[in-house]
Coordinates of C-alpha atoms in Angstrom, one line a residue:
Chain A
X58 CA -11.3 -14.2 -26.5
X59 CA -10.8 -12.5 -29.8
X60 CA -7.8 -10.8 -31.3
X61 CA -9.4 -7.5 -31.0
X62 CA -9.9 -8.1 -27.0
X63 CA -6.2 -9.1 -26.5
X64 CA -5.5 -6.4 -28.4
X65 CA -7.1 -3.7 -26.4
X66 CA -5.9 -5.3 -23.0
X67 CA -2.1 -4.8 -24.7
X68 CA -3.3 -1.4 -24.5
X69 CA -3.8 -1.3 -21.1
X70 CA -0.6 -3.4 -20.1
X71 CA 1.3 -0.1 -22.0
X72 CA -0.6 2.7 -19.9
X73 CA -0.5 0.8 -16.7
X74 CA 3.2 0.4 -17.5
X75 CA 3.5 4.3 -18.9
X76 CA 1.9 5.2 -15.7
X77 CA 4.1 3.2 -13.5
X78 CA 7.4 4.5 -14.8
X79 CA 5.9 8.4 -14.4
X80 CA 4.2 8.1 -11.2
X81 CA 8.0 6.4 -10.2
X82 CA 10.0 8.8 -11.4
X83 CA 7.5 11.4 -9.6
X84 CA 7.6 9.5 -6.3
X85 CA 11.4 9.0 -6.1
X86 CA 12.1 12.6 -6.5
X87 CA 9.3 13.4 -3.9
X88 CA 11.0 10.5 -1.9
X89 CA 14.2 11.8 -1.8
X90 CA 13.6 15.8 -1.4
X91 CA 10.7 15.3 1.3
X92 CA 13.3 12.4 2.9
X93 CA 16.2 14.2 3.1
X94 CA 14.3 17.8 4.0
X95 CA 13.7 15.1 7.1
X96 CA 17.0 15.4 8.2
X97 CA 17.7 18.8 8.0
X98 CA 19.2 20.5 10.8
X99 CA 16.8 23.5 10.7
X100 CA 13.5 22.1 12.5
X101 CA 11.0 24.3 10.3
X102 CA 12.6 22.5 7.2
X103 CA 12.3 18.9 9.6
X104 CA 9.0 19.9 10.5
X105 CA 7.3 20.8 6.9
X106 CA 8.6 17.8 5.6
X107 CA 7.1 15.6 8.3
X108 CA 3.5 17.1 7.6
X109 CA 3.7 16.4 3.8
X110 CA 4.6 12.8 5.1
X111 CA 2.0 12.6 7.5
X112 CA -1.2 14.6 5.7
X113 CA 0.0 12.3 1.9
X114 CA 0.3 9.0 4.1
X115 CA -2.3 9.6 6.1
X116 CA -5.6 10.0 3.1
X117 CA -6.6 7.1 1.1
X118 CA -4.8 7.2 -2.4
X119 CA -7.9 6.4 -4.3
X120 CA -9.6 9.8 -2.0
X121 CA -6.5 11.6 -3.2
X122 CA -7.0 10.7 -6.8
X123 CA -10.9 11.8 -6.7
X124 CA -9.6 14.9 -5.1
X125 CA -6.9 15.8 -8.0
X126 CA -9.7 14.6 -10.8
X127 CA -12.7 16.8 -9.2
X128 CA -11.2 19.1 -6.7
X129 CA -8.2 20.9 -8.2
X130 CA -9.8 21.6 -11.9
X131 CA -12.2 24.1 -10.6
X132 CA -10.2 25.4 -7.4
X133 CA -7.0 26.4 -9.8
X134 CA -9.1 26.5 -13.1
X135 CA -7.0 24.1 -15.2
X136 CA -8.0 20.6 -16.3
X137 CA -5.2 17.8 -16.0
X138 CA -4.7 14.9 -18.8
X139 CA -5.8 12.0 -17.1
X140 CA -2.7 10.7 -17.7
X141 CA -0.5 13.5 -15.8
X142 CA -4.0 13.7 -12.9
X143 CA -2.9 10.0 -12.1
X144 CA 0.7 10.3 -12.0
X145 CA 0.2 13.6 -9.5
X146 CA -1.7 11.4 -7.0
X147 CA 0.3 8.4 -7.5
X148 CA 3.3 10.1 -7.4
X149 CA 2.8 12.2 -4.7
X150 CA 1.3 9.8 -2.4
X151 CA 3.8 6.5 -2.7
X152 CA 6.5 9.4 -2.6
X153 CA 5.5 10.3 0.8
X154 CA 5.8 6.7 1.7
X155 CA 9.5 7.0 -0.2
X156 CA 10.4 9.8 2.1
X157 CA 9.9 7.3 5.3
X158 CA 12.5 5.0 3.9
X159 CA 15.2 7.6 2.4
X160 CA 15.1 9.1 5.9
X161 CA 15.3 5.7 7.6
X162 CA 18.1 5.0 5.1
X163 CA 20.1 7.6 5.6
X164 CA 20.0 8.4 9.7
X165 CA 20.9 4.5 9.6
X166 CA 24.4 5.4 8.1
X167 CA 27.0 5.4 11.1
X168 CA 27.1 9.2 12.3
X169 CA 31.2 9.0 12.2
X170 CA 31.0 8.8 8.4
X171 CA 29.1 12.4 8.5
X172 CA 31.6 13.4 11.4
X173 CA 35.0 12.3 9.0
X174 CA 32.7 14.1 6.1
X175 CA 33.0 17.4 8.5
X176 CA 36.9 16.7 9.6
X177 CA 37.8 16.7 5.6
X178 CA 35.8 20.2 5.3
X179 CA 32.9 18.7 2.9
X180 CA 30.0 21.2 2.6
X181 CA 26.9 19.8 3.5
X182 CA 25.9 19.1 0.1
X183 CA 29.2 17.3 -0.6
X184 CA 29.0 15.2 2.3
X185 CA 25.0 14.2 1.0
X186 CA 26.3 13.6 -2.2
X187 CA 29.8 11.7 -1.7
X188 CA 29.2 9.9 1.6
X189 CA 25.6 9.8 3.0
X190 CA 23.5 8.9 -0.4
X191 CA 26.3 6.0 -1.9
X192 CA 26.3 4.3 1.6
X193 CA 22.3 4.7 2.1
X194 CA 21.0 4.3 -1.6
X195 CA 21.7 0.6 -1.5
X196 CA 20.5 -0.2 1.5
X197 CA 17.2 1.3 0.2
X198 CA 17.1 -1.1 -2.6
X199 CA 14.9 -3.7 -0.8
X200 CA 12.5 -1.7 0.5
X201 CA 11.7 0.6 -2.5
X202 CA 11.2 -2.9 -4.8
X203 CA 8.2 -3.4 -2.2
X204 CA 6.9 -0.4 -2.7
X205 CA 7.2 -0.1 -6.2
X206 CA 5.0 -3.3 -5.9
X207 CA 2.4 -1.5 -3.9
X208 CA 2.6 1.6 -6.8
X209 CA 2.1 -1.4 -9.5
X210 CA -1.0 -2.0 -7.4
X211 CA -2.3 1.5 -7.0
X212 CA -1.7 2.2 -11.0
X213 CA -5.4 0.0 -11.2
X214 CA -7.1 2.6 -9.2
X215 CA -7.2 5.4 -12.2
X216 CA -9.1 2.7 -13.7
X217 CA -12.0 3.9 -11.5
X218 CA -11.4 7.4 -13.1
X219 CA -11.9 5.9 -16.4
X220 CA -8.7 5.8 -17.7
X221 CA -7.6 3.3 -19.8
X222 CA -4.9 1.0 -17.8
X223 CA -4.8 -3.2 -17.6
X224 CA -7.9 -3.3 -14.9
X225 CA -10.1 -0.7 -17.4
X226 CA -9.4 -3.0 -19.9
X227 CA -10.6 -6.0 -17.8
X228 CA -14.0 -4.4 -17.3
X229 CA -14.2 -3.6 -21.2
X230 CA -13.5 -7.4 -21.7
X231 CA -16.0 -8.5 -19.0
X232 CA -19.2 -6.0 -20.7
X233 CA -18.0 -7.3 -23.6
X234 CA -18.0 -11.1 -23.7
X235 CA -20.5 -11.0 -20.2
X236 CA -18.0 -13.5 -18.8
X237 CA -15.6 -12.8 -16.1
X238 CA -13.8 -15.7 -14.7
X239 CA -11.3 -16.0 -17.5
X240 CA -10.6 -12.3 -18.3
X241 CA -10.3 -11.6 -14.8
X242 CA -7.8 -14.6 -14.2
X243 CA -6.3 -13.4 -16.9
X244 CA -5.6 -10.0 -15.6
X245 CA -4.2 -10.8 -12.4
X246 CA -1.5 -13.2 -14.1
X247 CA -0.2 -10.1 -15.8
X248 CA -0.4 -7.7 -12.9
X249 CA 1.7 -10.7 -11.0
X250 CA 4.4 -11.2 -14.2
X251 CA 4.8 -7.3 -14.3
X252 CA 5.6 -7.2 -10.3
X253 CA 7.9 -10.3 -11.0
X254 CA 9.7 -8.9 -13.1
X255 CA 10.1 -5.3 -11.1
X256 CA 11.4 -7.3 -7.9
X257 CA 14.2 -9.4 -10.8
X258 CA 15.0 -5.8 -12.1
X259 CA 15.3 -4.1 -8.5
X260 CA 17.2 -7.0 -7.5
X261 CA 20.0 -6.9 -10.0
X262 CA 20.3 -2.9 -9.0
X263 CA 20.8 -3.7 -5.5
X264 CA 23.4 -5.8 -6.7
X265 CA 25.0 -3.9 -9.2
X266 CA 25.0 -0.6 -6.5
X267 CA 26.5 -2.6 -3.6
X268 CA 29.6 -4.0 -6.3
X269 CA 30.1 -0.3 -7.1
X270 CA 30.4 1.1 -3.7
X271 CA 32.5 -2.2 -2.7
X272 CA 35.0 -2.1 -5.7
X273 CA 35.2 2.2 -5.6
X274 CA 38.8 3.0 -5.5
X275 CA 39.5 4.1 -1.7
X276 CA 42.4 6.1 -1.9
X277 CA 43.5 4.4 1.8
X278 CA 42.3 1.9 4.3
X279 CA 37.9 2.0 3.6
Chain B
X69 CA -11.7 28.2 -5.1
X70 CA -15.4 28.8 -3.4
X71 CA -16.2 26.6 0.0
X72 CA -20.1 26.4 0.9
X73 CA -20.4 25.5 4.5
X74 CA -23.9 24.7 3.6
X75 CA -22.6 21.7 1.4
X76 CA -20.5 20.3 4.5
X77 CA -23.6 20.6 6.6
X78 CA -26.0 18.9 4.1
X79 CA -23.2 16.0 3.8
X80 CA -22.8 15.5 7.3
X81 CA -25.7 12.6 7.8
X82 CA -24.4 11.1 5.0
X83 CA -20.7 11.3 6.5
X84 CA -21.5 9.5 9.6
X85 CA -24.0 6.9 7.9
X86 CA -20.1 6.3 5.2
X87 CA -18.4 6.3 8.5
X88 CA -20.0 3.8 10.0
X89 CA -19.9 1.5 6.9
X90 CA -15.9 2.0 6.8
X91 CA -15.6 1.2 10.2
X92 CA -17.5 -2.2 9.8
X93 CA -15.6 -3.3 7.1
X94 CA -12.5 -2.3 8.5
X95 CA -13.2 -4.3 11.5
X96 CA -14.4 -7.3 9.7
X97 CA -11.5 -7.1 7.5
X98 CA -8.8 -6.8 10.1
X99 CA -10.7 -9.9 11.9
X100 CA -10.3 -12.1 8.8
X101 CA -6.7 -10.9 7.8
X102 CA -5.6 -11.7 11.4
X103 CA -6.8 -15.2 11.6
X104 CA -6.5 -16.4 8.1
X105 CA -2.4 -14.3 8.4
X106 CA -2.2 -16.8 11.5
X107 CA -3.4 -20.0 9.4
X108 CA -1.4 -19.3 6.5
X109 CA 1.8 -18.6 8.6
X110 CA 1.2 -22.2 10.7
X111 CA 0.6 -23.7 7.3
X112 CA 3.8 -22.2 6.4
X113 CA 5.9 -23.9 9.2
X114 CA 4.0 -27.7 8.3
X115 CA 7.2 -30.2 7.1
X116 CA 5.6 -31.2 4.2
X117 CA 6.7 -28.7 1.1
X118 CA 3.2 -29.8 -0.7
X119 CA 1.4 -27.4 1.6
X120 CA 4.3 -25.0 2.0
X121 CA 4.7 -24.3 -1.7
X122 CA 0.9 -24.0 -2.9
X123 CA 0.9 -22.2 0.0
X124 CA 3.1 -20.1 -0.5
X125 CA 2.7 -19.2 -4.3
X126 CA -0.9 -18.6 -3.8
X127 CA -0.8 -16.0 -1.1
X128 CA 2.6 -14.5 -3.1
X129 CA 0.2 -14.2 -6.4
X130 CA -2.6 -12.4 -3.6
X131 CA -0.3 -10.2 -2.3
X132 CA 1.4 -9.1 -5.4
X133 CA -1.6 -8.2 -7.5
X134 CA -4.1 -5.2 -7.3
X135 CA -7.0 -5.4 -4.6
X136 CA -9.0 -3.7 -7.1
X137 CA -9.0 -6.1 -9.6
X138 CA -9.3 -8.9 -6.7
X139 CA -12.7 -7.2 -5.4
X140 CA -13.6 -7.2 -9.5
X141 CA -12.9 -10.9 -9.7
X142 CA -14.8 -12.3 -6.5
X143 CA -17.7 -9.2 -7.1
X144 CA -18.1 -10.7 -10.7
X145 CA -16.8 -14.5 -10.8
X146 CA -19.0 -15.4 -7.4
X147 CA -22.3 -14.9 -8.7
X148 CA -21.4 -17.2 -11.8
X149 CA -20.4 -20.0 -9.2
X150 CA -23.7 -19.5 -8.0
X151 CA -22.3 -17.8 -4.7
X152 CA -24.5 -15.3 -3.7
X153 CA -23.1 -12.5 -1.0
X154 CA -24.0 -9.0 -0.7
X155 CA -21.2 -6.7 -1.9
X156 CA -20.3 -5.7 1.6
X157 CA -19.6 -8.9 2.4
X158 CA -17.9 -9.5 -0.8
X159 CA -15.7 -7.1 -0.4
X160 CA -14.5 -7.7 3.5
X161 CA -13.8 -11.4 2.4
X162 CA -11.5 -9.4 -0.9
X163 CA -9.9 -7.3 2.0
X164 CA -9.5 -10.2 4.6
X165 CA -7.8 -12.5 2.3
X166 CA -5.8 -9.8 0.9
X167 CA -4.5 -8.3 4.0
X168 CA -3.7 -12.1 5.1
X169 CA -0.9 -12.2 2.7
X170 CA 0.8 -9.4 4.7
X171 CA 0.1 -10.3 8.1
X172 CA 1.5 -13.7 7.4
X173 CA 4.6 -12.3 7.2
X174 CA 4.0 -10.9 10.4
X175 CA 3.3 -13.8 12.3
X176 CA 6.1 -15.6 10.2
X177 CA 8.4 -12.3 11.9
X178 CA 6.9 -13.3 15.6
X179 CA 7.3 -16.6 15.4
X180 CA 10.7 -16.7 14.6
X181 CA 11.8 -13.9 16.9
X182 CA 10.8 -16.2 20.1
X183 CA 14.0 -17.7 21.7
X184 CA 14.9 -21.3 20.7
X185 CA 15.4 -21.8 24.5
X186 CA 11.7 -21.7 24.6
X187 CA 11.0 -24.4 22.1
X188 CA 13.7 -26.2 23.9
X189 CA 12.2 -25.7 27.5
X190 CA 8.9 -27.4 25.6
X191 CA 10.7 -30.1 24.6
X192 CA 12.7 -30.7 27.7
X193 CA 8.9 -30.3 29.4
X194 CA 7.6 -33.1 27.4
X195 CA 4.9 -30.6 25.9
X196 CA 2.6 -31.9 23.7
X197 CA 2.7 -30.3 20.3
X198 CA -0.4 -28.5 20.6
X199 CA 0.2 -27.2 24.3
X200 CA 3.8 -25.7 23.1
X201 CA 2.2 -23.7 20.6
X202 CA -1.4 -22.4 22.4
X203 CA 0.7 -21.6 26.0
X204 CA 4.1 -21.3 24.8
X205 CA 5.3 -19.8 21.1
X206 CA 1.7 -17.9 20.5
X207 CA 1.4 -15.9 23.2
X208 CA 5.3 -14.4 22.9
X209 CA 4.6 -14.4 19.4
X210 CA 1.1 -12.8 19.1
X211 CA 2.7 -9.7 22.0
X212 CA 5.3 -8.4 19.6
X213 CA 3.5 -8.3 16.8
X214 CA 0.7 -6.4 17.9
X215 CA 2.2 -2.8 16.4
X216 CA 2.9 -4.5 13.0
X217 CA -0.7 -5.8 12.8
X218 CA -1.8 -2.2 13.8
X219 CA 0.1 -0.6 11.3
X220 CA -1.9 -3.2 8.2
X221 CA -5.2 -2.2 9.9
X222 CA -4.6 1.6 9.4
X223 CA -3.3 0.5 5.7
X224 CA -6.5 -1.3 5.6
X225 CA -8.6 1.7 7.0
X226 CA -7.0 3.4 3.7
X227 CA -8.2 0.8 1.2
X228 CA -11.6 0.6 2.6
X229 CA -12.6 3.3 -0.5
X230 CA -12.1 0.5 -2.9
X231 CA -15.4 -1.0 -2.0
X232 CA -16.8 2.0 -3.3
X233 CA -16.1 0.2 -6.9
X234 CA -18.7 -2.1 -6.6
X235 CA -21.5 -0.3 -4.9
X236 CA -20.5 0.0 -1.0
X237 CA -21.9 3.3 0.1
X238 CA -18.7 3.8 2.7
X239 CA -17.2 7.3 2.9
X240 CA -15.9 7.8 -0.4
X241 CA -18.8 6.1 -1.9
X242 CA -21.4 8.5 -0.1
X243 CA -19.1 11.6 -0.9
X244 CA -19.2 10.6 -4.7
X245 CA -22.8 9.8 -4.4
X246 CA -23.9 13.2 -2.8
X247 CA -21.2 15.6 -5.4
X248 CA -23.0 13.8 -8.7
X249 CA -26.7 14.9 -7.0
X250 CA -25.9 18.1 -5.4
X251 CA -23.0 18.7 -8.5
X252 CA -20.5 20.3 -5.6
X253 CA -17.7 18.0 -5.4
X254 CA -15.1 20.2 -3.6
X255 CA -16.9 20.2 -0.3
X256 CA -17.5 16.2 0.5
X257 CA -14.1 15.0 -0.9
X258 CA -12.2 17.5 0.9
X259 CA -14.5 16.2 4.7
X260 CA -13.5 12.8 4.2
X261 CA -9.9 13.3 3.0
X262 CA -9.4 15.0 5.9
X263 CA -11.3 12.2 8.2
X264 CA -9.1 10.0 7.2
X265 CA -5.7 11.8 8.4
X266 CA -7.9 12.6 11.4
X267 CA -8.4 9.0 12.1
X268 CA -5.0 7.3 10.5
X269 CA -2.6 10.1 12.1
X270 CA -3.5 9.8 16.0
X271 CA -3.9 5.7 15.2
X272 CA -0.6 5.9 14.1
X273 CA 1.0 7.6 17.3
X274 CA -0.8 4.9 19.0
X275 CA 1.1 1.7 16.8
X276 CA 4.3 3.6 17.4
X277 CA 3.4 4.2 21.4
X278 CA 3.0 0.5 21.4
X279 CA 6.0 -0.1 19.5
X280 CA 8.3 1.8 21.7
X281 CA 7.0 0.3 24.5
X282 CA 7.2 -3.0 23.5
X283 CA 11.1 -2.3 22.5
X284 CA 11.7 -1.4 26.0

């Protein structure tokens, strides 16, 4: 392989990664909003939520992504940067898989810490924000580092869109040199030292969030 | 936003034929993931670590890289080994082996949740090694994972688009292939985004059915 090959599948390892850390950010927010509208004590609220979850986890996300490419432009009559098109359906669609484990999170956390929360005279959005979310967040750790895994895998599907990420590049490579064992190989190797790396980094923030919630001054017996 | 209910009507045929593509492959699939998920978890359990770790770094690397780019390599890389396979096929073997990786884990889950007192009644029944695992382990094991395995199939049922990348005409690949003749793109996307939920959502109710049941 030539320097100029390598060179443009660096390119794609920076907008698979650009795309990852947008279509995160995107999917945590959804994640948390959608997960914790899932606990709300109106039902309407309970009950919205749970059809964004169902109708986003229920469609393929490489259907959704053909749908915000081709549907949306001409419905609403504005055209979306590839870029920003991808990290909609990404974002979106692994959020709504978020939501399931915010919500499993956070109605795992032992009721009498909400009931304490309501004996002090916390407003609801003190008692999400000071007792519910330090206690759950952690315990979310593990299985949003999995999923963040399944979004590194979905980032190759804009690549059917055209867009330039790590697999787009691979094709390139493969039209280019006619050859596809070794670019291929190569390829994979990088999606797997990319998700390697994810699980070390989640790993050392589940450790860093369970220090701080164990080493938090108390103020009397925890 | 303009819907032509002609559109829908003129896709129709072509839905079904997708359809019934999707559902093959999905069947295929989950047939392959459950019994290479099954070999791969017995494999995992041998004493020797020279087939645990190979083993077990090989269906890690599998299960931690894109499907896409999996279908790509075997679609691409077979033909140049002089494998010839159509690119259904192809890509319910990429599915099958990819979805292994996961149900592995659920085996691995099963097989662990059976009560040592059951091994140990084997023993103490002078089973032979075989017998202990066909009448004894498998069939407690096999039981309780049956929801976990139906929740991979539905995740399967939603990968089933990616064969559309190399030239399976399943749903998405007939919607995309009717919007670039007929130029309406709205109308075919929207049917089978919504035939999946149709199918995924009630399939769903029926793993978590099972699951509650099997908790009681």
């Amino acid at each position: 392989m030539t320097s100029g090959l390598w060179e443009l599948v660096v390119r794609g390892v920076w907008v698979t990664v650009q795309l990852l850390v947008f279509s995160a950010l995107l999917g945590a927010v959804v994640a948390f909003v959608v997960g914790i509208a899932r606990t709300h004590r109106l039902r309407s609220v309970r009950f919205l939520a749970g059809v964004y979850t169902e109708v986003f986890r229920g469609t393929s996300a490489l259907v959704m992504i053909f749908w915000v490419y081709f549907v949306l432009p001409p419905a609403f009559g504005w055209q979306l940067v590839p870029m920003w098109a991808g990290t909609l359906a990404l974002g979106l669609t692994y959020g709504a898989y978020g939501s399931e484990i915010v919500r499993g999170a956070l109605s795992a956390v032992d009721p009498a810490q909400r009931e304490g929360g309501i004996a002090l005279g916390f407003t609801p959005w003190q008692r999400l924000r000071l007792i519910l979310l330090p206690q759950a967040v952690p315990e979310m750790i593990p299985s949003f580092s999995n999923l963040l895994i399944e979004l590194l895998k979905g980032t190759a599907l804009v690549s059917v869109m055209g867009m330039g990420d790590l697999a787009f590049s691979g094709n390139l490579v493969r039209l280019a040199l006619q050859e596809s064992a070794e670019i291929y190989t190569y390829i994979l190797l990088i999606y797997f030292v990319i998700a390697f790396l994810l699980t070390r980094v989640m790993r050392g923030l589940e450790k860093q969030l369970k220090q701080q919630l164990a080493g938090q001054p108390t103020g009397g017996a925890a | 936003m303009t819907w032509d209910w002609g559109a829908v009507r003129d896709f129709m045929p072509h839905f079904w034929e997708g359809l019934l593509v999707t559902l093959q492959a999905l069947t295929l699939g989950s047939l392959i993931s459950f019994t290479l998920g099954l070999v791969w978890a017995l494999l995992m359990r041998t004493p020797t670590r020279w087939v645990r770790w190979p083993v077990g770094v090989v269906t890690e690397f599998v299960r931690d890289t894109p499907l896409l780019v999996q279908l790509f390599f075997l679609f691409y890389v077979l033909p140049e080994w002089g494998i010839a396979a159509s690119a259904l096929t192809t890509g319910v073997i990429a599915i099958g082996l990819h979805y292994s990786t996961y149900t592995m884990q659920v085996y691995r889950a099963g097989i662990e949740a059976v009560p040592p007192g059951q091994w140990e009644a084997a023993t103490a029944l002078s089973l032979p090694l075989r017998r202990t695992w066909t009448s004894v382990v498998l069939p407690q094991a096999v039981r309780r994972v049956v929801p976990a395995l139906g929740n991979y199939v539905i995740a399967m049922l939603k990968d089933t688009p990616l064969l559309m990348t190399i030239t399976v005409l399943e749903m998405l690949g007939e919607a995309r292939l009717f919007s670039q003749e007929h130029f309406q793109f709205t109308e075919p996307l929207t049917v089978i985004g919504v035939a999946f939920i149709l199918i995924s959502f009630p399939a769903s109710l029926v793993v978590r059915t099972l699951e509650r049941r099997l908790a009681s």
